[in-house]
PDB file of C-alpha atoms in Angstrom:
ATOM      1  CA  MET A 443       5.554 -17.390  18.706  1.00 52.00           C
ATOM      2  CA  VAL A 444       2.477 -15.405  19.112  1.00 56.00           C
ATOM      3  CA  SER A 445       0.858 -14.068  15.876  1.00 56.00           C
ATOM      4  CA  THR A 446      -0.307 -10.505  15.644  1.00 59.00           C
ATOM      5  CA  ILE A 447      -2.733  -8.840  13.745  1.00 57.00           C
ATOM      6  CA  THR A 448       0.175  -7.267  11.647  1.00 56.00           C
ATOM      7  CA  ASP A 449       1.738 -10.659  11.062  1.00 60.00           C
ATOM      8  CA  ARG A 450      -1.595 -12.138  10.106  1.00 59.00           C
ATOM      9  CA  LEU A 451      -2.240  -9.265   7.658  1.00 56.00           C
ATOM     10  CA  ALA A 452       1.306  -9.510   6.187  1.00 62.00           C
ATOM     11  CA  ALA A 453       0.784 -13.191   5.468  1.00 62.00           C
ATOM     12  CA  ALA A 454      -2.558 -12.662   3.937  1.00 59.00           C
ATOM     13  CA  VAL A 455      -1.208 -10.084   1.416  1.00 56.00           C
ATOM     14  CA  ASP A 456       2.072 -11.679   0.761  1.00 61.00           C
ATOM     15  CA  GLY A 457       2.493 -12.053  -3.007  1.00 57.00           C
ATOM     16  CA  VAL A 458      -0.722  -9.984  -3.861  1.00 51.00           C
ATOM     17  CA  PRO A 459       0.163  -7.240  -6.377  1.00 46.00           C
ATOM     18  CA  VAL A 460      -0.181  -3.652  -5.181  1.00 47.00           C
ATOM     19  CA  GLN A 461      -2.170  -1.381  -7.392  1.00 47.00           C
ATOM     20  CA  THR A 462       0.201   1.296  -8.728  1.00 51.00           C
ATOM     21  CA  PRO A 463      -1.042   4.977  -8.582  1.00 50.00           C
ATOM     22  CA  GLY A 464      -3.129   5.857 -11.413  1.00 47.00           C
ATOM     23  CA  ALA A 465      -3.942   2.235 -12.316  1.00 58.00           C
ATOM     24  CA  GLY A 466      -7.633   1.337 -13.185  1.00 79.00           C
ATOM     25  CA  ILE A 467      -9.724   3.103 -15.884  1.00 94.00           C
ATOM     26  CA  VAL A 468      -9.981   6.962 -15.587  1.00 96.00           C
ATOM     27  CA  THR A 469     -13.249   8.341 -17.076  1.00 96.00           C
ATOM     28  CA  LEU A 470     -12.840  11.494 -19.047  1.00 96.00           C
ATOM     29  CA  THR A 471     -15.523  14.020 -19.695  1.00 96.00           C
ATOM     30  CA  GLN A 472     -14.891  16.557 -22.476  1.00 96.00           C
ATOM     31  CA  THR A 473     -15.355  20.157 -21.593  1.00 96.00           C
ATOM     32  CA  SER A 474     -14.134  21.910 -24.749  1.00 96.00           C
ATOM     33  CA  GLY A 475     -12.283  21.579 -27.934  1.00 95.00           C
ATOM     34  CA  THR A 476     -12.361  19.298 -30.986  1.00 95.00           C
ATOM     35  CA  ASN A 477      -8.957  18.615 -31.951  1.00 97.00           C
ATOM     36  CA  ASP A 478      -7.296  20.091 -28.835  1.00 96.00           C
ATOM     37  CA  VAL A 479      -9.607  18.407 -26.324  1.00 97.00           C
ATOM     38  CA  VAL A 480      -9.765  19.362 -22.620  1.00 97.00           C
ATOM     39  CA  CYS A 481     -11.393  17.103 -20.144  1.00 97.00           C
ATOM     40  CA  THR A 482     -12.008  16.632 -16.438  1.00 96.00           C
ATOM     41  CA  ALA A 483     -11.157  13.106 -15.000  1.00 96.00           C
ATOM     42  CA  PHE A 484     -12.817  10.821 -12.613  1.00 95.00           C
ATOM     43  CA  PRO A 485     -11.266   9.756 -10.416  1.00 94.00           C
ATOM     44  CA  ALA A 486      -9.281  12.990 -10.371  1.00 93.00           C
ATOM     45  CA  ILE A 487      -5.737  12.617 -11.267  1.00 93.00           C
ATOM     46  CA  THR A 488      -2.843  15.078 -10.911  1.00 92.00           C
ATOM     47  CA  GLU A 489      -0.118  13.713 -13.335  1.00 93.00           C
ATOM     48  CA  TRP A 490       0.176  11.546 -16.387  1.00 93.00           C
ATOM     49  CA  VAL A 491       1.131   8.156 -15.238  1.00 93.00           C
ATOM     50  CA  GLU A 492       2.561   5.447 -17.643  1.00 94.00           C
ATOM     51  CA  ASN A 493       0.146   2.642 -18.434  1.00 95.00           C
ATOM     52  CA  GLN A 494      -2.850   4.753 -17.141  1.00 95.00           C
ATOM     53  CA  ILE A 495      -6.173   3.803 -18.964  1.00 96.00           C
ATOM     54  CA  PHE A 496      -8.618   6.327 -20.094  1.00 97.00           C
ATOM     55  CA  SER A 497     -12.301   6.036 -21.263  1.00 96.00           C
ATOM     56  CA  TRP A 498     -13.539   8.939 -23.310  1.00 96.00           C
ATOM     57  CA  ALA A 499     -16.797   9.746 -25.124  1.00 95.00           C
ATOM     58  CA  PRO A 500     -15.861  12.566 -27.717  1.00 96.00           C
ATOM     59  CA  THR A 501     -18.385  15.442 -28.102  1.00 96.00           C
ATOM     60  CA  ALA A 502     -17.445  15.897 -31.813  1.00 95.00           C
ATOM     61  CA  ALA A 503     -15.702  14.095 -34.781  1.00 96.00           C
ATOM     62  CA  ASN A 504     -11.975  15.150 -35.052  1.00 97.00           C
ATOM     63  CA  THR A 505     -10.810  16.868 -38.279  1.00 97.00           C
ATOM     64  CA  GLY A 506      -6.987  15.849 -37.989  1.00 96.00           C
ATOM     65  CA  ALA A 507      -4.482  15.211 -35.484  1.00 97.00           C
ATOM     66  CA  MET A 508      -5.541  15.617 -31.808  1.00 97.00           C
ATOM     67  CA  THR A 509      -4.107  16.551 -28.459  1.00 97.00           C
ATOM     68  CA  MET A 510      -5.774  16.103 -25.037  1.00 97.00           C
ATOM     69  CA  SER A 511      -5.390  17.729 -21.835  1.00 96.00           C
ATOM     70  CA  ILE A 512      -6.816  17.167 -18.364  1.00 95.00           C
ATOM     71  CA  ALA A 513      -7.799  20.207 -16.348  1.00 90.00           C
ATOM     72  CA  THR A 514      -5.940  19.254 -13.280  1.00 88.00           C
ATOM     73  CA  VAL A 515      -2.708  17.801 -15.171  1.00 91.00           C
ATOM     74  CA  THR A 516      -0.004  20.044 -16.550  1.00 87.00           C
ATOM     75  CA  GLY A 517       0.571  19.582 -20.182  1.00 91.00           C
ATOM     76  CA  SER A 518      -1.287  18.083 -23.159  1.00 95.00           C
ATOM     77  CA  VAL A 519      -0.403  14.902 -25.032  1.00 97.00           C
ATOM     78  CA  ALA A 520      -1.055  13.669 -28.484  1.00 98.00           C
ATOM     79  CA  ILE A 521      -3.773  11.112 -29.116  1.00 97.00           C
ATOM     80  CA  LYS A 522      -2.552   8.499 -31.618  1.00 97.00           C
ATOM     81  CA  LYS A 523      -3.655   5.496 -33.585  1.00 95.00           C
ATOM     82  CA  PRO A 524      -2.767   1.947 -31.964  1.00 93.00           C
ATOM     83  CA  ASN A 525       0.260   1.994 -34.424  1.00 93.00           C
ATOM     84  CA  GLY A 526       1.448   5.338 -33.197  1.00 94.00           C
ATOM     85  CA  GLY A 527       0.417   7.310 -36.389  1.00 95.00           C
ATOM     86  CA  ALA A 528      -1.438  10.418 -36.397  1.00 95.00           C
ATOM     87  CA  LEU A 529      -5.097  10.617 -36.535  1.00 96.00           C
ATOM     88  CA  ALA A 530      -6.946  11.481 -39.730  1.00 96.00           C
ATOM     89  CA  ALA A 531     -10.163  13.323 -40.037  1.00 96.00           C
ATOM     90  CA  ASN A 532     -13.266  11.392 -38.543  1.00 95.00           C
ATOM     91  CA  ASP A 533     -11.071   8.741 -36.920  1.00 94.00           C
ATOM     92  CA  ILE A 534     -12.837   9.988 -33.795  1.00 95.00           C
ATOM     93  CA  GLN A 535     -16.614  10.044 -33.807  1.00 94.00           C
ATOM     94  CA  SER A 536     -18.859  11.914 -31.443  1.00 94.00           C
ATOM     95  CA  GLY A 537     -20.250   9.785 -28.715  1.00 89.00           C
ATOM     96  CA  LEU A 538     -18.430   6.629 -29.770  1.00 93.00           C
ATOM     97  CA  GLU A 539     -16.364   5.722 -26.590  1.00 94.00           C
ATOM     98  CA  VAL A 540     -12.673   5.622 -26.936  1.00 95.00           C
ATOM     99  CA  LEU A 541     -10.311   3.445 -24.619  1.00 96.00           C
ATOM    100  CA  MET A 542      -6.768   4.846 -24.571  1.00 97.00           C
ATOM    101  CA  ARG A 543      -3.494   3.987 -22.770  1.00 97.00           C
ATOM    102  CA  TYR A 544      -0.797   6.611 -21.845  1.00 96.00           C
ATOM    103  CA  ASP A 545       2.539   5.152 -23.022  1.00 96.00           C
ATOM    104  CA  GLY A 546       4.872   7.715 -21.242  1.00 95.00           C
ATOM    105  CA  THR A 547       4.588  10.321 -24.067  1.00 96.00           C
ATOM    106  CA  GLN A 548       1.272   9.984 -25.795  1.00 97.00           C
ATOM    107  CA  LEU A 549      -2.242   8.554 -25.607  1.00 97.00           C
ATOM    108  CA  LYS A 550      -2.547   5.474 -27.855  1.00 97.00           C
ATOM    109  CA  ILE A 551      -6.173   4.199 -28.792  1.00 96.00           C
ATOM    110  CA  ILE A 552      -6.587   0.582 -27.696  1.00 94.00           C
ATOM    111  CA  GLY A 553     -10.160   0.318 -28.404  1.00 87.00           C
ATOM    112  CA  SER A 554     -13.063   2.357 -29.806  1.00 77.00           C
ATOM    113  CA  GLY A 555     -16.897   2.230 -30.539  1.00 61.00           C
ATOM    114  CA  PHE A 556     -16.615   1.569 -34.072  1.00 53.00           C
TER     115      PHE A 556
END
């Protein structure tokens, strides 16, 4: 049987995981807010996707519980500690990068620049 380019490509990628939409690290740039933060995203996103990872350098320390919204996405979500607890004052520090994962309902911190 003669092999076609399509057959060769199919064989080459057989078993290779396909990246899901929203996978990879999305860089957030804060545009406003302290506890109710608004950001832009790069690459741009249009929806919250479960297991999406975000990198964010806050522009101010928080004073209590926090939410985040992204300019191109409908709705804001809570930012929580790794154990799911609410943030306390100064858990987030200005300029110290925070890594978060969207779990389907909220953003959980998975790493920060302590």
